Amino acid sequence: MKKLNFGLAISALFILVGCGASRDYTPPADASGEQIFSTACTECHKPLSPNVAMILSEKVANKEALIKKFQSGSMRMPAFKNIQGEAADRLADYILTNSQVK
């Protein structure tokens, strides 16, 4: 039983570490915000409906905060440092347009 609990604890640790890591994804130059979201974000952020990509807190419901969040990551979210410039603007615009604020 102790071996099983130890194995589960190690598995959980690897999953948590993987979520906080950096991702090397670089969007194509002409990728839309929706395409970037679909490729980079939907592994963890499943759209809630066809018209609602995410539910945002008021803290990140602005373009600058969103860009900082996906470029820097957090404990549970990987950093997407290669989403820069116009691609970052398109992704942030897509998220803001297609999300609800709680």
Coordinates of N, CA and C in Angstrom, one line a residue:
M1 N 0.8 -1.2 0.0 CA 0.0 0.0 0.0 C 0.9 1.3 0.0
K2 N 2.0 1.2 0.8 CA 2.8 2.4 0.8 C 3.5 2.7 -0.5
K3 N 3.8 1.6 -1.3 CA 4.4 1.7 -2.6 C 3.4 2.4 -3.6
L4 N 2.1 2.0 -3.5 CA 1.1 2.6 -4.3 C 0.9 4.1 -4.0
N5 N 0.9 4.4 -2.7 CA 0.7 5.8 -2.4 C 1.9 6.7 -2.8
F6 N 3.1 6.1 -2.7 CA 4.4 6.7 -3.1 C 4.3 7.0 -4.6
G7 N 3.9 5.9 -5.4 CA 3.8 6.0 -6.8 C 2.8 7.1 -7.2
L8 N 1.7 7.2 -6.6 CA 0.7 8.2 -6.9 C 1.2 9.6 -6.6
A9 N 1.9 9.7 -5.5 CA 2.5 11.0 -5.1 C 3.5 11.5 -6.1
I10 N 4.4 10.6 -6.6 CA 5.4 10.9 -7.6 C 4.7 11.3 -8.9
S11 N 3.7 10.6 -9.3 CA 3.0 10.9 -10.5 C 2.3 12.3 -10.5
A12 N 1.7 12.6 -9.3 CA 1.1 13.9 -9.2 C 2.1 15.0 -9.2
L13 N 3.3 14.8 -8.7 CA 4.4 15.8 -8.7 C 4.8 16.0 -10.1
F14 N 5.0 15.0 -10.9 CA 5.4 15.2 -12.3 C 4.4 15.9 -13.1
I15 N 3.1 15.7 -12.8 CA 2.0 16.4 -13.5 C 2.1 17.9 -13.2
L16 N 2.2 18.2 -11.9 CA 2.2 19.6 -11.5 C 3.4 20.3 -12.0
V17 N 4.6 19.7 -12.0 CA 5.8 20.3 -12.5 C 5.6 20.6 -14.0
G18 N 5.1 19.6 -14.7 CA 4.9 19.8 -16.2 C 4.0 21.0 -16.5
C19 N 3.0 21.2 -15.7 CA 2.0 22.3 -15.9 C 2.7 23.7 -15.7
G20 N 3.7 23.8 -14.9 CA 4.3 25.1 -14.7 C 5.5 25.3 -15.5
A21 N 5.9 24.4 -16.4 CA 7.0 24.5 -17.3 C 6.8 25.5 -18.4
S22 N 7.8 25.9 -19.1 CA 7.7 26.7 -20.3 C 7.4 25.9 -21.5
R23 N 6.6 26.4 -22.5 CA 6.3 25.7 -23.7 C 7.1 26.5 -24.8
D24 N 7.5 25.7 -25.8 CA 8.3 26.3 -26.9 C 7.4 26.6 -28.1
Y25 N 6.1 26.5 -28.0 CA 5.2 26.8 -29.1 C 5.4 28.2 -29.6
T26 N 5.6 28.3 -30.9 CA 5.7 29.6 -31.6 C 4.6 29.6 -32.7
P27 N 3.7 30.5 -32.6 CA 2.6 30.6 -33.6 C 3.1 31.0 -34.9
P28 N 2.5 30.5 -36.0 CA 2.8 31.0 -37.3 C 2.5 32.5 -37.4
A29 N 3.2 33.2 -38.2 CA 3.1 34.7 -38.3 C 1.7 35.1 -38.6
D30 N 0.9 34.3 -39.4 CA -0.4 34.8 -39.8 C -1.5 34.1 -39.0
A31 N -1.2 33.4 -37.9 CA -2.2 32.7 -37.1 C -3.1 33.7 -36.4
S32 N -4.4 33.4 -36.4 CA -5.4 34.2 -35.8 C -5.3 33.9 -34.3
G33 N -6.0 34.8 -33.5 CA -6.0 34.5 -32.0 C -6.7 33.2 -31.7
E34 N -7.8 32.9 -32.5 CA -8.5 31.7 -32.3 C -7.6 30.5 -32.5
Q35 N -6.8 30.5 -33.6 CA -5.9 29.4 -33.9 C -4.8 29.2 -32.8
I36 N -4.3 30.3 -32.3 CA -3.3 30.3 -31.3 C -3.9 29.7 -30.0
F37 N -5.1 30.2 -29.7 CA -5.8 29.6 -28.5 C -6.0 28.1 -28.6
S38 N -6.5 27.7 -29.8 CA -6.8 26.3 -30.0 C -5.5 25.4 -29.9
T39 N -4.4 25.9 -30.4 CA -3.2 25.2 -30.4 C -2.5 25.2 -29.0
A40 N -2.4 26.4 -28.4 CA -1.6 26.6 -27.2 C -2.4 26.4 -25.9
C41 N -3.7 26.7 -25.9 CA -4.4 26.9 -24.6 C -5.4 25.7 -24.3
T42 N -5.9 25.1 -25.4 CA -7.1 24.2 -25.1 C -6.6 22.9 -24.5
E43 N -5.4 22.6 -24.4 CA -4.9 21.4 -23.6 C -5.4 21.5 -22.2
C44 N -5.4 22.7 -21.6 CA -5.8 22.9 -20.2 C -7.1 23.7 -20.2
H45 N -7.3 24.6 -21.1 CA -8.5 25.5 -21.0 C -9.5 25.1 -22.1
K46 N -10.4 24.2 -21.7 CA -11.4 23.8 -22.7 C -12.5 24.9 -22.8
P47 N -12.9 25.2 -24.0 CA -13.9 26.2 -24.2 C -15.2 25.8 -23.5
L48 N -15.9 26.7 -22.9 CA -17.1 26.4 -22.1 C -18.3 26.2 -23.1
S49 N -18.3 26.9 -24.2 CA -19.3 26.8 -25.2 C -18.7 27.3 -26.5
P50 N -19.4 27.3 -27.6 CA -18.9 27.9 -28.8 C -18.5 29.3 -28.7
N51 N -19.2 30.1 -27.8 CA -19.0 31.5 -27.7 C -18.2 31.9 -26.5
V52 N -17.9 31.0 -25.6 CA -17.2 31.3 -24.4 C -15.9 30.5 -24.3
A53 N -14.8 31.1 -24.5 CA -13.5 30.4 -24.4 C -13.1 30.2 -23.0
M54 N -13.3 31.2 -22.1 CA -12.8 31.1 -20.7 C -13.7 32.0 -19.8
I55 N -13.5 31.8 -18.5 CA -14.1 32.7 -17.6 C -12.9 33.4 -16.9
L56 N -12.8 34.7 -17.0 CA -11.6 35.4 -16.5 C -12.0 36.1 -15.2
S57 N -11.0 36.2 -14.3 CA -11.1 37.0 -13.1 C -10.9 38.5 -13.6
E58 N -11.5 39.4 -12.8 CA -11.3 40.8 -13.1 C -9.8 41.2 -13.2
K59 N -9.0 40.5 -12.4 CA -7.6 40.8 -12.3 C -6.9 40.7 -13.7
V60 N -7.3 39.7 -14.5 CA -6.6 39.5 -15.8 C -7.5 39.8 -17.0
A61 N -8.6 40.5 -16.7 CA -9.6 40.8 -17.8 C -9.2 42.1 -18.6
N62 N -7.9 42.2 -18.9 CA -7.4 43.3 -19.7 C -6.2 42.8 -20.5
K63 N -6.0 43.4 -21.6 CA -5.0 42.9 -22.6 C -3.6 42.8 -22.0
E64 N -3.1 43.8 -21.3 CA -1.8 43.8 -20.7 C -1.6 42.6 -19.7
A65 N -2.6 42.4 -18.8 CA -2.5 41.4 -17.8 C -2.5 40.0 -18.5
L66 N -3.4 39.8 -19.5 CA -3.4 38.5 -20.2 C -2.1 38.2 -20.9
I67 N -1.5 39.2 -21.6 CA -0.2 38.9 -22.2 C 0.8 38.6 -21.2
K68 N 0.9 39.3 -20.1 CA 1.9 39.0 -19.1 C 1.6 37.6 -18.6
K69 N 0.4 37.2 -18.3 CA 0.0 35.9 -17.8 C 0.5 34.8 -18.7
F70 N 0.2 34.8 -20.0 CA 0.6 33.7 -20.9 C 2.0 33.7 -21.3
Q71 N 2.7 34.9 -21.2 CA 4.1 34.9 -21.4 C 4.9 34.5 -20.2
S72 N 4.5 34.8 -19.0 CA 5.2 34.4 -17.8 C 4.8 33.1 -17.2
G73 N 3.5 32.8 -17.4 CA 3.0 31.6 -16.8 C 2.8 31.8 -15.3
S74 N 2.5 30.7 -14.6 CA 2.3 30.7 -13.1 C 2.6 29.3 -12.6
M75 N 2.3 29.1 -11.4 CA 2.6 27.8 -10.8 C 1.9 26.7 -11.6
R76 N 0.6 26.9 -12.0 CA -0.1 25.8 -12.7 C -0.1 26.0 -14.2
M77 N 0.3 27.1 -14.7 CA 0.2 27.4 -16.1 C 1.6 27.6 -16.7
P78 N 1.9 26.9 -17.8 CA 3.2 27.1 -18.4 C 3.3 28.5 -19.0
A79 N 4.5 28.9 -19.2 CA 4.8 30.2 -19.9 C 5.0 29.9 -21.4
F80 N 4.3 30.8 -22.1 CA 4.4 30.7 -23.6 C 5.2 31.9 -24.0
K81 N 6.5 31.9 -23.8 CA 7.4 33.0 -24.1 C 7.5 33.4 -25.6
N82 N 7.2 32.5 -26.4 CA 7.4 32.7 -27.9 C 6.1 33.3 -28.5
I83 N 5.1 33.6 -27.7 CA 3.9 34.3 -28.2 C 4.2 35.7 -27.9
Q84 N 4.6 36.4 -28.9 CA 5.1 37.8 -28.8 C 4.4 38.7 -29.8
G85 N 4.6 40.0 -29.7 CA 4.2 41.0 -30.7 C 2.7 40.9 -31.1
E86 N 2.5 40.9 -32.4 CA 1.1 40.9 -33.0 C 0.4 39.6 -32.6
A87 N 1.1 38.5 -32.5 CA 0.5 37.2 -32.2 C 0.0 37.3 -30.7
A88 N 0.7 37.9 -29.8 CA 0.2 38.1 -28.4 C -1.0 39.0 -28.4
D89 N -1.0 40.0 -29.2 CA -2.1 40.9 -29.3 C -3.4 40.2 -29.8
R90 N -3.2 39.4 -30.8 CA -4.3 38.7 -31.4 C -4.9 37.6 -30.4
L91 N -4.0 36.9 -29.7 CA -4.5 36.0 -28.7 C -5.2 36.7 -27.6
A92 N -4.6 37.7 -27.1 CA -5.3 38.5 -26.0 C -6.7 39.0 -26.4
D93 N -6.7 39.6 -27.6 CA -8.0 40.1 -28.2 C -9.0 39.0 -28.3
Y94 N -8.6 37.8 -28.8 CA -9.5 36.7 -28.9 C -10.1 36.3 -27.6
I95 N -9.2 36.1 -26.6 CA -9.6 35.7 -25.2 C -10.6 36.8 -24.6
L96 N -10.2 38.0 -24.8 CA -11.1 39.1 -24.2 C -12.5 39.1 -24.9
T97 N -12.5 39.0 -26.2 CA -13.8 39.0 -26.9 C -14.6 37.8 -26.7
N98 N -14.0 36.6 -26.4 CA -14.7 35.4 -26.3 C -14.7 34.8 -24.9
S99 N -14.6 35.6 -23.9 CA -14.6 35.2 -22.5 C -15.6 36.0 -21.7
Q100 N -16.0 35.4 -20.5 CA -16.8 36.1 -19.6 C -15.9 36.5 -18.4
V101 N -16.3 37.6 -17.7 CA -15.6 38.0 -16.5 C -16.4 37.7 -15.3
K102 N -15.8 37.1 -14.3 CA -16.5 36.7 -13.1 C -16.3 37.8 -12.0

